[in-house]
Short mmCIF file of C-alpha atoms in Angstrom, two decimals:
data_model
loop_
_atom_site.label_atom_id
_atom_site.label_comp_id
_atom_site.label_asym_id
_atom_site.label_seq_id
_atom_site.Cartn_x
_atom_site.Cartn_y
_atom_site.Cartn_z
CA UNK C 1 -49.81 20.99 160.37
CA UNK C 2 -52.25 20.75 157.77
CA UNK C 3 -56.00 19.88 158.56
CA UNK C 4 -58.72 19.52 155.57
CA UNK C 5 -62.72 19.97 156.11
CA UNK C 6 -65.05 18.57 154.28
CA UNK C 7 -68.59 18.93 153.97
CA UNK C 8 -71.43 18.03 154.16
CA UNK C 9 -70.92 14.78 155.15
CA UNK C 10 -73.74 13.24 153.50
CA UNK C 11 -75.49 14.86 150.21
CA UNK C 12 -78.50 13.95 148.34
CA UNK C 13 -79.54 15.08 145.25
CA UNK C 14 -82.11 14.30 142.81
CA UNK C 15 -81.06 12.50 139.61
CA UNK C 16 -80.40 14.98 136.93
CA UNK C 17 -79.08 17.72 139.41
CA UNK C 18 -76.13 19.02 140.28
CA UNK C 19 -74.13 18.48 143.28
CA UNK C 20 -71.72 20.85 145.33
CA UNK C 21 -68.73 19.25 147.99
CA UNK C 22 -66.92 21.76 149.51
CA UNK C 23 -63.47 21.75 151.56
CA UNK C 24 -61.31 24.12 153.30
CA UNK C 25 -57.60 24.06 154.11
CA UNK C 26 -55.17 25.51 156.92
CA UNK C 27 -52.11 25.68 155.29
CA UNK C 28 -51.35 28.39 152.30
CA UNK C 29 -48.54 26.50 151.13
CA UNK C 30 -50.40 23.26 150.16
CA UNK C 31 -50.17 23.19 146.29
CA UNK C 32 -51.82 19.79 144.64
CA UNK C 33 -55.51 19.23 145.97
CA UNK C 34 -57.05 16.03 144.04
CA UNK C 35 -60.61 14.35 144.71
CA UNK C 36 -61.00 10.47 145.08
CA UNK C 37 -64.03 8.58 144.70
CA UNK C 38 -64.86 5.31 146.84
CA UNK C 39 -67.40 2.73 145.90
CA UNK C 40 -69.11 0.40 148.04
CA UNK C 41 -66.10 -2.76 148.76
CA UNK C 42 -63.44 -0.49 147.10
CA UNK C 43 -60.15 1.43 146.91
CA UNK C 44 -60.61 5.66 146.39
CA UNK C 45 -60.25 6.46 142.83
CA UNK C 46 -58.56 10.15 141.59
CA UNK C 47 -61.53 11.57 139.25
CA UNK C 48 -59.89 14.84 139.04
CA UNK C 49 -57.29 16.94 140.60
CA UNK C 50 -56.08 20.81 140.52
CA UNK C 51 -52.53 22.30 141.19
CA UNK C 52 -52.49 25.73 142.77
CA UNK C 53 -51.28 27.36 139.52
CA UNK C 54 -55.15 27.11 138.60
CA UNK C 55 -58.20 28.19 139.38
CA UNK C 56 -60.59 25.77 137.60
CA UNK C 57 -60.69 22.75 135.71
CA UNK C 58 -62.84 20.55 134.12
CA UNK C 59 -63.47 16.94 132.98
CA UNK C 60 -67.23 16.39 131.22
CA UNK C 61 -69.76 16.16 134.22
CA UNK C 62 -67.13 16.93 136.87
CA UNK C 63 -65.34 20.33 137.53
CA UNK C 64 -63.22 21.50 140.77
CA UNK C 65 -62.83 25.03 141.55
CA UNK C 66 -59.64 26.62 144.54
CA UNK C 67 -59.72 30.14 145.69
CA UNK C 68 -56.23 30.56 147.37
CA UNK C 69 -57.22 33.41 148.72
CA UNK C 70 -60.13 31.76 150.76
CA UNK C 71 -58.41 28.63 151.03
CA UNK C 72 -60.84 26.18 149.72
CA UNK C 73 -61.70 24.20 146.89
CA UNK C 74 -65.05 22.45 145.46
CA UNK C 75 -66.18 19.30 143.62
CA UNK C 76 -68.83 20.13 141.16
CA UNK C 77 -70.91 17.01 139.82
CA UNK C 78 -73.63 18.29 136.76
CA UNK C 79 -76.20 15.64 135.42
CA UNK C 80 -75.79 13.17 138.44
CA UNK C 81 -76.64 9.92 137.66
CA UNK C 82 -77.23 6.61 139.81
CA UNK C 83 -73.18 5.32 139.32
CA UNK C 84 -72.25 8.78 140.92
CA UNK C 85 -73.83 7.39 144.37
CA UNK C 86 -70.44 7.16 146.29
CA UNK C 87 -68.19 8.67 148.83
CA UNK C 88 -65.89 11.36 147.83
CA UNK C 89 -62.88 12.65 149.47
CA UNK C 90 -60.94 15.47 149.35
CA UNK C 91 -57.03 16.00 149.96
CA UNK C 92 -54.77 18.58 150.22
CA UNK C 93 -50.46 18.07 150.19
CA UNK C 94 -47.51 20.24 148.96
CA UNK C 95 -44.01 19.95 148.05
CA UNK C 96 -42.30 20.44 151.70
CA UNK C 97 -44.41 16.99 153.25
CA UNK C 98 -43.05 14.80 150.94
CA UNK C 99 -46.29 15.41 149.01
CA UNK C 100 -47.83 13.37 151.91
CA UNK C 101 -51.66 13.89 151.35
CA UNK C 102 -54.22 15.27 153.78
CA UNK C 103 -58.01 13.99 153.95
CA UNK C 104 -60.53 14.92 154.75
CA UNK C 105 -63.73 12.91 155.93
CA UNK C 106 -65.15 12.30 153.44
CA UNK C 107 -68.92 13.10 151.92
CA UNK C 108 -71.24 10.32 151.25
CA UNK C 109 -73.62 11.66 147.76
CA UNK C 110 -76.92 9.92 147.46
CA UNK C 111 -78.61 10.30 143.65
CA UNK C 112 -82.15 9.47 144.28
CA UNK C 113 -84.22 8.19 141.41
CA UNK G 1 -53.71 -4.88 134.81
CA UNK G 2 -54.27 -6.35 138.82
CA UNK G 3 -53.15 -2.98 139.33
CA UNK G 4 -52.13 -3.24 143.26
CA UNK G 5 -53.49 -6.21 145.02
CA UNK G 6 -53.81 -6.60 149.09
CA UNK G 7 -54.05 -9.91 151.34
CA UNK G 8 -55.54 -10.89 153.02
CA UNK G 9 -59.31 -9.09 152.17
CA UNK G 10 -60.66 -9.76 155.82
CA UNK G 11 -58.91 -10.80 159.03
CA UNK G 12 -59.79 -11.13 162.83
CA UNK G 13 -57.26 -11.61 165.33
CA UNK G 14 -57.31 -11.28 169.17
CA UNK G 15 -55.17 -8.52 171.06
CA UNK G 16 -51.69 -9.36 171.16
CA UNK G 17 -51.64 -11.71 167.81
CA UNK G 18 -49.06 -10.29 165.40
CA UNK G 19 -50.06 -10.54 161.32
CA UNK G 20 -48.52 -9.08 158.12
CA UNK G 21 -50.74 -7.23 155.34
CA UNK G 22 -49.19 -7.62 152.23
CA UNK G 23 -49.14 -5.53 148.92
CA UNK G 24 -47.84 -6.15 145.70
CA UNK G 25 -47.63 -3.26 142.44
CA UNK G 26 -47.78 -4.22 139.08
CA UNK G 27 -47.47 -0.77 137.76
CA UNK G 28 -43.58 -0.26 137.76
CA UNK G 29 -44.42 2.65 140.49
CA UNK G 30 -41.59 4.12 142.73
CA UNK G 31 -43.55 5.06 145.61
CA UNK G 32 -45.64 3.13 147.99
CA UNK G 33 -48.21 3.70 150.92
CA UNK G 34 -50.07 2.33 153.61
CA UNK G 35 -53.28 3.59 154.79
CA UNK G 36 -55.88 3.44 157.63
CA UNK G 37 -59.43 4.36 156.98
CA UNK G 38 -61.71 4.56 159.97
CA UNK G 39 -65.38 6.22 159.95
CA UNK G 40 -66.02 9.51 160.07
CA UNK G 41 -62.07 10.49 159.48
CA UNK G 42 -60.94 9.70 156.05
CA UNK G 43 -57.79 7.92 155.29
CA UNK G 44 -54.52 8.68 157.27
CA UNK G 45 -51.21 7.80 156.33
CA UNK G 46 -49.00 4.99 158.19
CA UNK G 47 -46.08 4.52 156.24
CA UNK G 48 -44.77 5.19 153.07
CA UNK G 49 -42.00 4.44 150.79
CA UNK G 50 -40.74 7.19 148.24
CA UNK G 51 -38.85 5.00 146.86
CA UNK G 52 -36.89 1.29 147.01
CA UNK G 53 -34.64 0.88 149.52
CA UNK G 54 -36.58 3.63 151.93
CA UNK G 55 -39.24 4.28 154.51
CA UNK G 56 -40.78 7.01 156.33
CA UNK G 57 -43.37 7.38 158.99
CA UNK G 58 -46.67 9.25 158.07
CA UNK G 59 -49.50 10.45 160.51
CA UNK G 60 -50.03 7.38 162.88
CA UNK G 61 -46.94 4.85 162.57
CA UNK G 62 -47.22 3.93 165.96
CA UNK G 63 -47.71 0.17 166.33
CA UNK G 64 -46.95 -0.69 162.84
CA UNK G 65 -43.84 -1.45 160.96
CA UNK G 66 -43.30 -1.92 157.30
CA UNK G 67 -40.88 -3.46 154.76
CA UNK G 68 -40.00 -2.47 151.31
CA UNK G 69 -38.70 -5.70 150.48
CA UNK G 70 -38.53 -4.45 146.55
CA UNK G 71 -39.60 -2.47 144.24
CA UNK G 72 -42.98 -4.16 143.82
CA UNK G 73 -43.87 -5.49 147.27
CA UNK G 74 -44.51 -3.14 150.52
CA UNK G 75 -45.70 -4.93 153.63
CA UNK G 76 -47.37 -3.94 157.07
CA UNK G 77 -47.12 -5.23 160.13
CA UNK G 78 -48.97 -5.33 163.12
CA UNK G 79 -46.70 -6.64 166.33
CA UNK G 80 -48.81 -6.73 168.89
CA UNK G 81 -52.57 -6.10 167.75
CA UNK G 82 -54.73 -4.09 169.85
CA UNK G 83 -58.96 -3.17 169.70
CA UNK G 84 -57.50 0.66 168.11
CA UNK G 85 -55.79 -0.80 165.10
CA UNK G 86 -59.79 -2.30 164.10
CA UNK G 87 -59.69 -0.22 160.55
CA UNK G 88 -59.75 -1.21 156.84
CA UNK G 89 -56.48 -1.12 155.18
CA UNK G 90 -55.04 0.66 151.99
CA UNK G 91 -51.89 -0.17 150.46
CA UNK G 92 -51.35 2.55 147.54
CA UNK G 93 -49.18 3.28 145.19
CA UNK G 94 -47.64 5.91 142.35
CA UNK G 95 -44.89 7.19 140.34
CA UNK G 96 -43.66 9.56 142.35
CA UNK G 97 -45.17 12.08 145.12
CA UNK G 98 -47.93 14.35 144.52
CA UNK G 99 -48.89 12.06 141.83
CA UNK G 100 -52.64 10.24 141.35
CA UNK G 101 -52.38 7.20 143.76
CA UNK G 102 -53.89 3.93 142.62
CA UNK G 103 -55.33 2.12 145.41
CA UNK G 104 -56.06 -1.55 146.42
CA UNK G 105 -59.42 -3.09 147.41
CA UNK G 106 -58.72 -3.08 151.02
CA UNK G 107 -58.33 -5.43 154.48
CA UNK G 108 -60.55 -4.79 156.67
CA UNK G 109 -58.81 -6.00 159.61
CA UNK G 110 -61.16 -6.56 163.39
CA UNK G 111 -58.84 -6.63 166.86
CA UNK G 112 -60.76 -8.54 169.35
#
């Protein structure tokens, strides 16, 4: 079956910089691959997704990139600021599984002042 | 907008108590999940519901059952609880699959 890595598990990053979360997955045929963010006492929220008919996409600070070929995909943050502090999580799912989603572990980013 | 709301928030029971998370959608959505989140390995999927009337297994159903009981409400329970099933709980929903799940605040839920 399908099996998502994520990493690093813990990033931190200077406020004002940028910050990089990559993941890889096993299974060529997964085709939706969003990214959720958790805060502190919370539910994950999507910030952004990308369908495999894509390569890029973009949403002000935030951007995630898939190379099919390579099978992974990234979470770009520009600009951090303190309220992107979180954990973020990446998932992978496709049409066959019922669109059942895949996690992975999940990254915990640090902005430091 | 409550947006989906959980009870209870927190609960401890001992092994072998039996307890019901509950889950309630004010969205209109057709599909409904349950999740376990546990440290250091994301969320994996329990149950889900694709739509009213139906229920599937996901990753780790074993131990658990669930109820659609309609369109709005999706339940969890927990039979027999046991020292594994110490996680905190998502209930989730959306409008179909493969869609952006919304997600409730959580039960964090402690097996003694």
């Amino acid at each position: 079956g399908e099996n998502v890595e994520q990493h690093p598990s813990t990033l931190s990053v200077q406020e004002g910089d940028s910050a990089v979360i990559k993941c890889t997955y096993s299974d060529s045929a997964s085709n939706y691959f969003p990214w959720y963010k958790q805060e502190l006492g919370k539910g994950p929220q999507l910030i952004i997704d990308i369908r495999s008919n894509v390569g890029e996409k973009k949403d002000q600070r935030i951007a995630v990139t898939l190379n099919k070929t390579a099978k992974h995909f990234s979470l770009h943050i520009t600009e951090t600021q303190p309220e992107d502090s979180a954990v973020y999580f990446c998932a992978a799912s496709k049409v066959d599984s019922n669109y059942q989603l895949i996690w992975g572990a999940g990254t915990k980013l640090i902005i430091k002042p | 907008n409550a947006g989906v709301t959980q009870t209870p928030k927190f609960q401890v029971l001992k092994t072998g108590q039996s307890m019901t998370l509950q889950c309630a959608q004010d969205m209109n959505h057709n599909s409904m999940y349950w999740y376990r989140q546990d440290p250091g390995m994301g969320l994996r999927l329990i149950y889900y519901s694709a739509s009213e009337g139906t229920t599937d297994k996901g990753e780790v159903p074993n131990g658990y059952n669930v109820s659609r009981l309609n369109k709005r409400e999706f339940s969890l329970r927990l039979e027999s609880a046991a020292p594994s099933q110490t996680s905190v709980y998502f209930c989730a929903s959306s409008e179909t699959g493969n869609e952006k799940l919304f997600f409730g605040s959580g039960t964090q839920l402690s097996v003694l």
